[in-house]
Amino acid sequence: MNTSVVIVGGGPVGLMTACELGLAGVRTTVLEQAERRPEQSRAWGLHPRTVETLDRRGLLDGILHERALWPKLPLAGLWPLLDLQAMDSDHPYLVNVPQTRIEDMLEERARALGVTVLRGHEVHALAQDDDGVTVTASGPSGEVRLRAAYAVGCDGGRSVVRRLAGIDFAGTPATVASLLCDCTVVDMGTERRGMTRTERGTVNINLRPTGSARIVTTEFGAAHEDRDAPVGFDEFRAAVRRILGRDVDIAEPTWLARFGDSTRQADRYREGRVLLAGDAAHIHFPYGGLGLNLGLQDAVNLGWKLAGTVRGWAPDDLLDTYQRERFGVAQWVLDYSRAQLALLRPGRDVSALRSLLAGVLEGPEANKYLAELVTGTSIRYSLEADGTDAPEVVGTLLGDLTVKDGAGETTLTQALHPGKGVLLDLTPTANATRLAQPWAERVRTLSGAGAEASGAEVLLVRPDGYVAWAGSAAQAVGAGEASLRHALRRWFGG
């Protein structure tokens, strides 16, 4: 084997997956077609669940700052906005940071962990057998052929890996024509921030912390004839004029692009030794930064499971839980994307529906419910909870809390930085921690007398921060301790 895992695609999802593998000591090579990272950022904004996830790997330094934190999130341009501060989250805000900054941070971390990143390498062949995968790419120095145990396609909506693996990408073609322009609004005081909806389409103006603006137009009824055709500044201004019935005084365009609402999902995320993550597994209309957040959470769910499989300690079906857990999440996001776009379409019926939903959003409980759905903080994986007396906690992401280990006081978030599991015993005697001794290399044991964690006294937390087992101390060390041992074997091997 030249490497243990080949990742095709060096965007945020590929790099995040590489970081997870590198953290576990897995030899990883990233093949990226582009010779250098784009200066333009396709996505902006990290949702609370993604911020929580990055925090559990110590990846927030340099990202969080006062100007970047937004306490509200729009839903189809409706008012009131979704109030993120009302959610139960360690980070109840949107972090307004460009995708390029995320990629810079992740590539620096990946290289520090020993990951090899090869730019300017275009994959054109992939073959797998019972023992591994062979990936062939063309690079600056000629053809490169890598042999690995597994390959992961993180190469976007037009994924070469997905095509070569024979995985179907069913869904619906584009029906709208959207244009994007990063530019300067000469007099922002005369313009409305956010979404403006007319009978001809929508114009969305968002200011960035840098002072520049991103303006997106959407016209309904027909998709772009050629999505890859370059966009001229005059073409963009004409689209704004058609929708608003007037000009917007804009200047200094730095990036123009076109896109649509094609919505598709791979019928499976794994084919033998080939896996998919991010846009290679699902695409949708991009309003709200859904794709970046969905993909980064794919990467963290997949990374530790693939690492355990490569290193040989994972149970036989651990890798298959990646699709079981993430497929349904993506289905919901795709449906939400469709619903959001439907609420933007012209027509009196849609206007009436928008008015009705705006009234619903004024209710604090309904607003919180939708905010948790949209940002992923309500995710609860359907994990086995038999034998626990706190089943409602199992499958949820455990919030941060202060705990102790042999070296003194720490937090759960800090304890998860190395990418290992954690067994929390929150009782004064901490007797349950002895059960995890056979798994000491993969599970860290912590105590926290007096702490509270969703009503459970003992909790087994997976490397991605989700609770795999939760119960009382009596259950963990008494007649029911077989249930906790079963969970340790289920997620961390025999």
Coordinates of C-alpha atoms in Angstrom, one line a residue:
M1 CA 0.0 0.0 0.0
N2 CA 1.3 3.5 -0.9
T3 CA -1.1 4.9 1.6
S4 CA -4.0 3.7 3.7
V5 CA -6.7 6.0 2.5
V6 CA -6.9 8.1 -0.7
I7 CA -9.2 11.1 -0.5
V8 CA -10.2 12.6 -3.8
G9 CA -11.1 16.3 -3.4
G10 CA -9.2 18.9 -1.3
G11 CA -12.1 21.1 -0.4
P12 CA -13.4 21.5 3.2
V13 CA -15.0 18.0 3.3
G14 CA -12.0 16.2 2.0
L15 CA -9.6 18.1 4.3
M16 CA -11.9 17.5 7.3
T17 CA -12.0 13.8 6.6
A18 CA -8.2 13.8 6.2
C19 CA -7.8 15.5 9.6
E20 CA -9.9 12.9 11.3
L21 CA -7.8 10.1 9.7
G22 CA -4.6 11.9 10.4
L23 CA -5.6 12.3 14.1
A24 CA -5.9 8.6 14.3
G25 CA -2.5 8.0 12.8
V26 CA -3.9 6.7 9.4
R27 CA -1.7 7.3 6.4
T28 CA -3.8 9.5 4.2
T29 CA -3.2 11.1 0.8
V30 CA -5.5 13.9 -0.6
L31 CA -5.7 14.3 -4.4
E32 CA -6.9 17.7 -5.5
Q33 CA -7.5 18.7 -9.1
A34 CA -6.9 22.4 -8.7
E35 CA -3.3 23.6 -8.5
R36 CA -4.2 26.2 -6.0
R37 CA -7.1 27.1 -3.8
P38 CA -9.6 29.5 -5.3
E39 CA -9.5 33.0 -4.0
Q40 CA -13.3 33.2 -4.0
S41 CA -15.4 31.5 -1.3
R42 CA -18.4 29.5 -2.5
A43 CA -19.9 29.2 1.0
W44 CA -20.1 31.5 4.0
G45 CA -21.3 30.6 7.4
L46 CA -21.0 27.8 9.9
H47 CA -24.1 26.6 11.7
P48 CA -24.2 26.0 15.5
R49 CA -23.9 22.2 15.2
T50 CA -20.9 22.5 12.9
V51 CA -19.3 25.0 15.2
E52 CA -19.9 22.6 18.1
T53 CA -18.3 19.8 16.0
L54 CA -15.2 21.8 15.2
D55 CA -14.9 22.9 18.8
R56 CA -14.6 19.2 19.8
R57 CA -11.5 19.0 17.7
G58 CA -10.0 22.3 18.8
L59 CA -10.5 24.0 15.4
L60 CA -12.1 27.3 16.4
D61 CA -8.9 29.4 16.9
G62 CA -8.9 32.3 14.5
I63 CA -12.5 31.7 13.4
L64 CA -14.5 33.1 16.3
H65 CA -14.4 36.8 16.6
E66 CA -17.1 39.4 17.5
R67 CA -17.8 40.6 14.0
A68 CA -18.3 37.0 12.7
L69 CA -21.0 35.9 15.2
W70 CA -24.6 36.3 14.0
P71 CA -27.4 35.4 16.4
K72 CA -30.1 35.1 13.7
L73 CA -30.6 33.0 10.6
P74 CA -33.0 33.7 7.7
L75 CA -35.5 31.2 6.5
A76 CA -36.6 31.9 2.9
G77 CA -36.3 35.6 3.5
L78 CA -39.1 35.6 6.0
W79 CA -39.5 37.8 9.1
P80 CA -38.9 37.3 11.9
L81 CA -35.6 35.5 11.5
L82 CA -34.8 32.3 13.3
D83 CA -33.5 33.1 16.8
L84 CA -30.4 31.0 17.4
Q85 CA -29.9 32.4 20.9
A86 CA -32.9 30.5 22.1
M87 CA -31.4 27.1 21.2
D88 CA -29.7 24.8 23.7
S89 CA -26.3 25.0 22.1
D90 CA -22.7 25.6 23.2
H91 CA -22.5 28.0 20.3
P92 CA -25.9 29.5 19.6
Y93 CA -24.9 31.6 16.6
L94 CA -23.9 31.6 12.9
V95 CA -20.2 32.1 12.4
N96 CA -19.9 34.3 9.3
V97 CA -16.6 33.0 8.0
P98 CA -15.6 32.3 4.3
Q99 CA -15.1 28.7 3.1
T100 CA -11.5 29.7 2.1
R101 CA -10.6 30.4 5.7
I102 CA -12.0 27.0 6.7
E103 CA -9.9 25.3 4.0
D104 CA -6.8 27.2 5.0
M105 CA -7.2 26.1 8.6
L106 CA -8.0 22.4 7.7
E107 CA -5.2 22.0 5.3
E108 CA -2.7 23.4 7.8
R109 CA -4.1 21.0 10.4
A110 CA -4.1 18.0 8.0
R111 CA -0.4 18.6 7.0
A112 CA 0.6 18.9 10.6
L113 CA -1.0 15.5 11.2
G114 CA 1.1 13.9 8.5
V115 CA -1.5 14.0 5.7
T116 CA 0.0 14.3 2.1
V117 CA -1.9 16.8 0.0
L118 CA -1.2 16.6 -3.7
R119 CA -2.5 19.5 -5.8
G120 CA -2.9 19.6 -9.6
H121 CA -3.8 15.9 -9.7
E122 CA -6.9 14.9 -11.7
V123 CA -8.2 11.4 -11.1
H124 CA -9.3 9.4 -14.2
A125 CA -9.3 5.8 -13.1
L126 CA -10.3 3.8 -10.0
A127 CA -10.4 0.0 -9.5
Q128 CA -11.1 -1.9 -6.4
D129 CA -10.8 -5.5 -5.3
D130 CA -11.1 -7.5 -2.1
D131 CA -7.9 -6.1 -0.7
G132 CA -7.9 -2.5 -1.7
V133 CA -8.4 0.3 -4.2
T134 CA -6.1 1.6 -7.0
V135 CA -6.5 5.2 -7.9
T136 CA -4.8 6.7 -11.0
A137 CA -4.4 10.4 -11.5
S138 CA -2.6 12.8 -13.9
G139 CA -0.3 15.2 -12.1
P140 CA 2.3 17.9 -12.8
S141 CA 5.0 15.2 -13.1
G142 CA 2.9 12.7 -15.0
E143 CA 0.7 9.8 -14.1
V144 CA 0.4 8.9 -10.4
R145 CA -1.0 5.5 -9.2
L146 CA -1.9 5.0 -5.6
R147 CA -2.8 1.8 -3.9
A148 CA -4.9 2.1 -0.7
A149 CA -7.2 0.2 1.6
Y150 CA -10.0 2.7 1.0
A151 CA -10.9 5.7 -1.2
V152 CA -13.2 8.5 -0.3
G153 CA -14.9 10.7 -2.9
C154 CA -15.1 14.3 -1.7
D155 CA -14.9 15.7 -5.2
G156 CA -18.2 17.6 -5.5
G157 CA -21.5 17.2 -7.3
R158 CA -19.8 16.0 -10.5
S159 CA -17.8 13.4 -8.6
V160 CA -15.5 11.3 -10.7
V161 CA -15.2 8.8 -7.8
R162 CA -19.0 8.4 -7.7
R163 CA -19.2 7.8 -11.4
L164 CA -16.2 5.3 -11.5
A165 CA -17.7 3.4 -8.5
G166 CA -21.0 3.0 -10.4
I167 CA -23.1 4.8 -7.7
D168 CA -26.4 6.3 -9.0
F169 CA -27.1 10.0 -8.3
A170 CA -30.9 10.2 -8.6
G171 CA -32.9 13.4 -8.2
T172 CA -34.3 16.4 -10.1
P173 CA -32.7 18.8 -12.6
A174 CA -32.4 22.5 -12.2
T175 CA -35.6 24.6 -12.7
V176 CA -34.3 28.1 -11.7
A177 CA -31.5 30.3 -12.9
S178 CA -29.4 32.0 -10.2
L179 CA -26.5 34.4 -10.5
L180 CA -24.0 35.4 -7.9
C181 CA -21.8 38.5 -7.6
D182 CA -19.3 39.5 -5.0
C183 CA -19.0 43.3 -5.3
T184 CA -19.3 46.6 -3.6
V185 CA -22.7 48.3 -3.1
V186 CA -21.9 52.0 -3.6
D187 CA -24.7 53.3 -1.3
M188 CA -25.9 50.5 1.0
G189 CA -28.0 53.0 2.9
T190 CA -30.5 53.1 0.1
E191 CA -30.7 49.3 -0.3
R192 CA -32.6 46.6 1.6
R193 CA -30.3 44.0 3.2
G194 CA -31.4 40.4 2.9
M195 CA -34.1 39.0 0.5
T196 CA -36.3 41.0 -1.8
R197 CA -39.0 39.0 -3.5
T198 CA -41.0 40.2 -6.5
E199 CA -43.2 38.6 -9.1
R200 CA -40.1 38.2 -11.3
G201 CA -37.7 36.5 -8.8
T202 CA -35.6 37.3 -5.8
V203 CA -32.5 39.5 -5.1
N204 CA -30.6 38.7 -1.9
I205 CA -28.0 41.2 -0.6
N206 CA -25.7 40.2 2.2
L207 CA -22.9 42.3 3.6
R208 CA -19.7 40.5 4.8
P209 CA -17.5 41.5 7.8
T210 CA -15.0 42.8 5.2
G211 CA -17.5 45.4 4.0
S212 CA -18.1 43.8 0.6
A213 CA -21.4 42.4 -0.5
R214 CA -22.6 39.1 -2.0
I215 CA -25.7 39.6 -4.2
V216 CA -27.6 36.6 -5.5
T217 CA -30.4 36.7 -8.1
T218 CA -32.9 33.9 -8.8
E219 CA -35.3 33.8 -11.7
F220 CA -37.9 31.1 -11.9
G221 CA -39.3 29.0 -14.7
A222 CA -36.1 28.0 -16.6
A223 CA -32.6 26.9 -15.8
H224 CA -29.4 28.2 -17.3
E225 CA -28.7 26.6 -20.7
D226 CA -25.0 26.4 -19.9
R227 CA -24.3 26.4 -16.2
D228 CA -20.5 26.6 -16.9
A229 CA -20.7 29.7 -19.2
P230 CA -18.9 32.7 -17.7
V231 CA -21.1 35.5 -16.3
G232 CA -20.6 39.0 -17.5
F233 CA -21.1 42.0 -15.1
D234 CA -23.7 43.5 -17.5
E235 CA -25.6 40.2 -17.6
F236 CA -25.7 40.2 -13.8
R237 CA -26.9 43.8 -13.6
A238 CA -29.6 43.1 -16.2
A239 CA -30.9 40.2 -14.0
V240 CA -31.1 42.6 -11.0
R241 CA -33.0 45.1 -13.2
R242 CA -35.4 42.5 -14.4
I243 CA -36.3 41.4 -10.9
L244 CA -36.4 44.7 -9.1
G245 CA -37.5 46.9 -11.9
R246 CA -34.6 49.2 -11.3
D247 CA -30.8 49.2 -11.0
V248 CA -28.7 48.7 -7.9
D249 CA -25.5 50.8 -7.9
I250 CA -22.8 48.2 -7.6
A251 CA -19.1 48.2 -8.6
E252 CA -15.8 46.4 -8.3
P253 CA -17.1 42.8 -9.0
T254 CA -14.5 40.2 -7.8
W255 CA -16.4 37.1 -8.6
L256 CA -19.4 36.2 -10.8
A257 CA -21.0 32.7 -11.1
R258 CA -24.2 30.9 -12.1
F259 CA -26.0 28.0 -10.5
G260 CA -29.3 26.3 -10.2
D261 CA -31.4 24.1 -7.9
S262 CA -30.5 20.6 -9.1
T263 CA -31.2 18.3 -6.2
R264 CA -29.7 14.8 -6.0
Q265 CA -28.5 12.2 -3.6
A266 CA -26.3 9.1 -4.1
D267 CA -28.4 6.0 -3.7
R268 CA -25.6 4.6 -1.4
Y269 CA -22.6 6.2 0.3
R270 CA -20.5 3.1 0.1
E271 CA -19.6 0.7 -2.7
G272 CA -17.1 -1.8 -1.3
R273 CA -14.0 0.1 -0.4
V274 CA -15.2 3.4 -1.9
L275 CA -17.1 5.9 0.1
L276 CA -18.7 9.3 -0.6
A277 CA -19.1 12.5 1.5
G278 CA -20.2 16.1 1.0
D279 CA -21.4 17.2 -2.4
A280 CA -20.3 13.9 -3.9
A281 CA -23.1 12.3 -1.9
H282 CA -25.8 15.1 -2.1
I283 CA -26.4 18.4 -3.9
H284 CA -29.2 21.0 -3.5
F285 CA -30.0 24.7 -3.8
P286 CA -27.3 26.5 -1.8
Y287 CA -29.2 29.1 0.2
G288 CA -28.4 29.1 3.9
G289 CA -25.0 27.5 3.7
L290 CA -26.5 24.0 4.0
G291 CA -23.9 22.2 1.9
L292 CA -20.8 23.2 3.7
N293 CA -22.3 22.3 7.1
L294 CA -23.8 19.0 6.0
G295 CA -20.5 18.0 4.4
L296 CA -18.3 18.8 7.4
Q297 CA -20.6 16.8 9.6
D298 CA -20.4 13.9 7.1
A299 CA -16.7 14.0 7.4
V300 CA -16.5 13.8 11.2
N301 CA -19.1 11.0 11.3
L302 CA -17.1 9.1 8.7
G303 CA -13.6 9.8 9.8
W304 CA -13.3 8.0 13.1
K305 CA -15.2 5.0 11.8
L306 CA -13.0 4.7 8.7
A307 CA -9.9 5.1 10.9
G308 CA -11.0 2.3 13.2
T309 CA -11.7 0.1 10.2
V310 CA -8.2 0.7 8.7
R311 CA -6.5 0.2 12.0
G312 CA -8.3 -3.0 12.6
W313 CA -10.2 -2.5 15.8
A314 CA -13.6 -1.5 14.4
P315 CA -16.5 -4.0 14.6
D316 CA -17.4 -5.4 11.2
D317 CA -20.4 -3.1 10.6
L318 CA -19.1 0.1 12.1
L319 CA -18.4 1.7 8.7
D320 CA -21.9 0.9 7.6
T321 CA -23.3 3.1 10.3
Y322 CA -22.0 6.1 8.4
Q323 CA -24.7 5.8 5.8
R324 CA -27.4 4.7 8.3
E325 CA -26.8 7.9 10.3
R326 CA -26.1 10.4 7.6
F327 CA -28.3 9.4 4.7
G328 CA -31.5 10.5 6.5
V329 CA -30.0 13.7 7.6
A330 CA -29.1 14.6 4.0
Q331 CA -32.6 13.6 2.9
W332 CA -34.1 16.1 5.3
V333 CA -31.7 18.9 4.2
L334 CA -32.6 18.3 0.6
D335 CA -36.3 18.5 1.4
Y336 CA -35.7 21.7 3.5
S337 CA -33.8 23.2 0.5
R338 CA -36.8 22.4 -1.8
A339 CA -39.2 23.9 0.7
Q340 CA -37.2 27.1 1.1
L341 CA -37.0 27.6 -2.6
A342 CA -40.8 26.9 -2.9
L343 CA -41.4 29.7 -0.4
L344 CA -39.5 32.1 -2.7
R345 CA -41.5 31.4 -5.9
P346 CA -43.8 34.1 -7.2
G347 CA -47.5 33.9 -6.9
R348 CA -50.4 34.9 -4.6
D349 CA -50.7 31.4 -3.2
V350 CA -47.0 31.4 -2.1
S351 CA -47.4 34.9 -0.7
A352 CA -50.3 33.7 1.4
L353 CA -48.3 30.8 2.7
R354 CA -45.4 33.1 3.5
S355 CA -47.7 35.3 5.5
L356 CA -49.0 32.3 7.4
L357 CA -45.5 31.0 8.2
A358 CA -44.3 34.4 9.3
G359 CA -47.0 34.4 11.9
V360 CA -45.8 30.9 13.1
L361 CA -42.2 32.2 13.4
E362 CA -43.4 34.9 15.8
G363 CA -44.1 32.2 18.3
P364 CA -40.9 31.5 20.4
E365 CA -41.4 27.7 20.6
A366 CA -42.1 27.3 16.9
N367 CA -39.2 29.6 16.1
K368 CA -36.9 27.5 18.3
Y369 CA -38.1 24.3 16.8
L370 CA -37.4 25.4 13.3
A371 CA -34.0 26.9 14.2
E372 CA -33.0 23.5 15.8
L373 CA -34.1 21.6 12.7
V374 CA -32.4 24.0 10.2
T375 CA -29.1 24.1 12.1
G376 CA -28.9 20.4 12.8
T377 CA -28.9 20.8 16.6
S378 CA -31.9 18.6 16.9
I379 CA -30.1 15.7 15.2
R380 CA -30.6 12.5 17.1
Y381 CA -29.2 9.3 15.6
S382 CA -31.2 6.2 16.0
L383 CA -28.7 4.2 18.1
E384 CA -29.4 1.1 20.1
A385 CA -30.7 2.2 23.5
D386 CA -31.8 -1.2 24.9
G387 CA -30.7 -1.7 28.5
T388 CA -30.2 2.0 29.3
D389 CA -32.4 3.9 31.7
A390 CA -31.8 7.2 29.9
P391 CA -32.7 6.3 26.3
E392 CA -33.7 9.8 25.4
V393 CA -30.1 10.9 25.7
V394 CA -28.6 8.2 23.4
G395 CA -27.9 9.4 19.9
T396 CA -27.7 13.1 20.9
L397 CA -24.7 15.4 20.9
L398 CA -23.7 15.9 24.5
G399 CA -23.2 19.5 25.5
D400 CA -20.0 20.7 27.1
L401 CA -19.4 20.3 30.8
T402 CA -16.6 20.4 33.3
V403 CA -15.1 17.1 34.3
K404 CA -11.9 15.7 35.8
D405 CA -9.2 13.2 34.9
G406 CA -5.9 12.2 36.6
A407 CA -4.3 15.5 35.6
G408 CA -7.0 17.7 37.0
E409 CA -10.0 19.6 35.7
T410 CA -10.9 19.8 32.0
T411 CA -14.0 19.9 29.8
L412 CA -15.7 17.3 27.7
T413 CA -14.9 19.4 24.6
Q414 CA -11.2 19.4 25.3
A415 CA -11.3 15.7 26.2
L416 CA -12.6 15.0 22.6
H417 CA -9.8 16.9 20.9
P418 CA -7.7 13.7 20.3
G419 CA -10.6 12.1 18.5
K420 CA -11.1 9.3 21.0
G421 CA -14.2 8.1 22.8
V422 CA -14.9 9.3 26.4
L423 CA -16.6 7.4 29.3
L424 CA -18.0 9.9 31.8
D425 CA -18.8 8.9 35.3
L426 CA -20.5 11.7 37.1
T427 CA -20.9 10.0 40.4
P428 CA -18.8 10.7 43.6
T429 CA -17.3 7.2 43.5
A430 CA -16.6 6.9 39.8
N431 CA -16.8 3.1 39.9
A432 CA -18.0 2.8 36.3
T433 CA -14.7 4.0 34.9
R434 CA -13.0 0.6 35.6
L435 CA -15.2 -1.0 32.9
A436 CA -13.4 0.9 30.1
Q437 CA -9.9 -0.3 31.0
P438 CA -9.8 -2.9 28.2
W439 CA -10.5 0.0 25.8
A440 CA -8.1 2.5 27.3
E441 CA -6.3 3.2 24.0
R442 CA -9.6 4.2 22.4
V443 CA -11.7 5.5 25.3
R444 CA -10.6 8.1 27.8
T445 CA -12.3 7.8 31.2
L446 CA -13.3 11.0 33.1
S447 CA -15.1 11.7 36.3
G448 CA -17.2 14.7 37.3
A449 CA -18.9 14.5 40.7
G450 CA -21.7 17.0 41.0
A451 CA -21.9 17.6 37.3
E452 CA -25.2 17.1 35.4
A453 CA -25.6 15.7 31.9
S454 CA -29.2 15.3 30.8
G455 CA -30.2 13.3 33.9
A456 CA -27.7 10.5 33.3
E457 CA -24.9 9.6 35.7
V458 CA -22.7 7.5 33.3
L459 CA -22.3 8.3 29.6
L460 CA -20.3 6.7 26.8
V461 CA -19.5 9.4 24.2
R462 CA -18.3 8.6 20.7
P463 CA -15.4 10.5 19.2
D464 CA -17.8 12.7 17.2
G465 CA -19.4 13.8 20.5
Y466 CA -22.7 11.8 20.2
V467 CA -23.8 9.7 23.2
A468 CA -23.6 5.9 22.6
W469 CA -24.8 4.8 26.1
A470 CA -26.4 6.7 29.0
G471 CA -27.6 5.4 32.4
S472 CA -27.4 5.4 36.1
A473 CA -24.4 4.5 38.1
A474 CA -26.2 1.5 39.6
Q475 CA -27.0 0.2 36.1
A476 CA -23.4 0.8 34.9
V477 CA -21.7 -1.2 37.7
G478 CA -24.5 -3.4 38.8
A479 CA -26.5 -6.2 37.2
G480 CA -27.0 -4.1 34.1
E481 CA -23.3 -3.4 33.4
A482 CA -23.4 -5.9 30.5
S483 CA -25.3 -3.2 28.6
L484 CA -22.5 -0.7 28.9
R485 CA -19.9 -3.4 28.0
H486 CA -22.0 -4.2 25.0
A487 CA -22.0 -0.5 23.9
L488 CA -18.2 -0.4 24.4
R489 CA -17.7 -3.4 22.1
R490 CA -20.3 -2.1 19.7
W491 CA -18.5 1.2 19.1
F492 CA -14.9 0.5 20.0
G493 CA -14.3 -3.2 19.2
G494 CA -13.7 -6.3 21.2

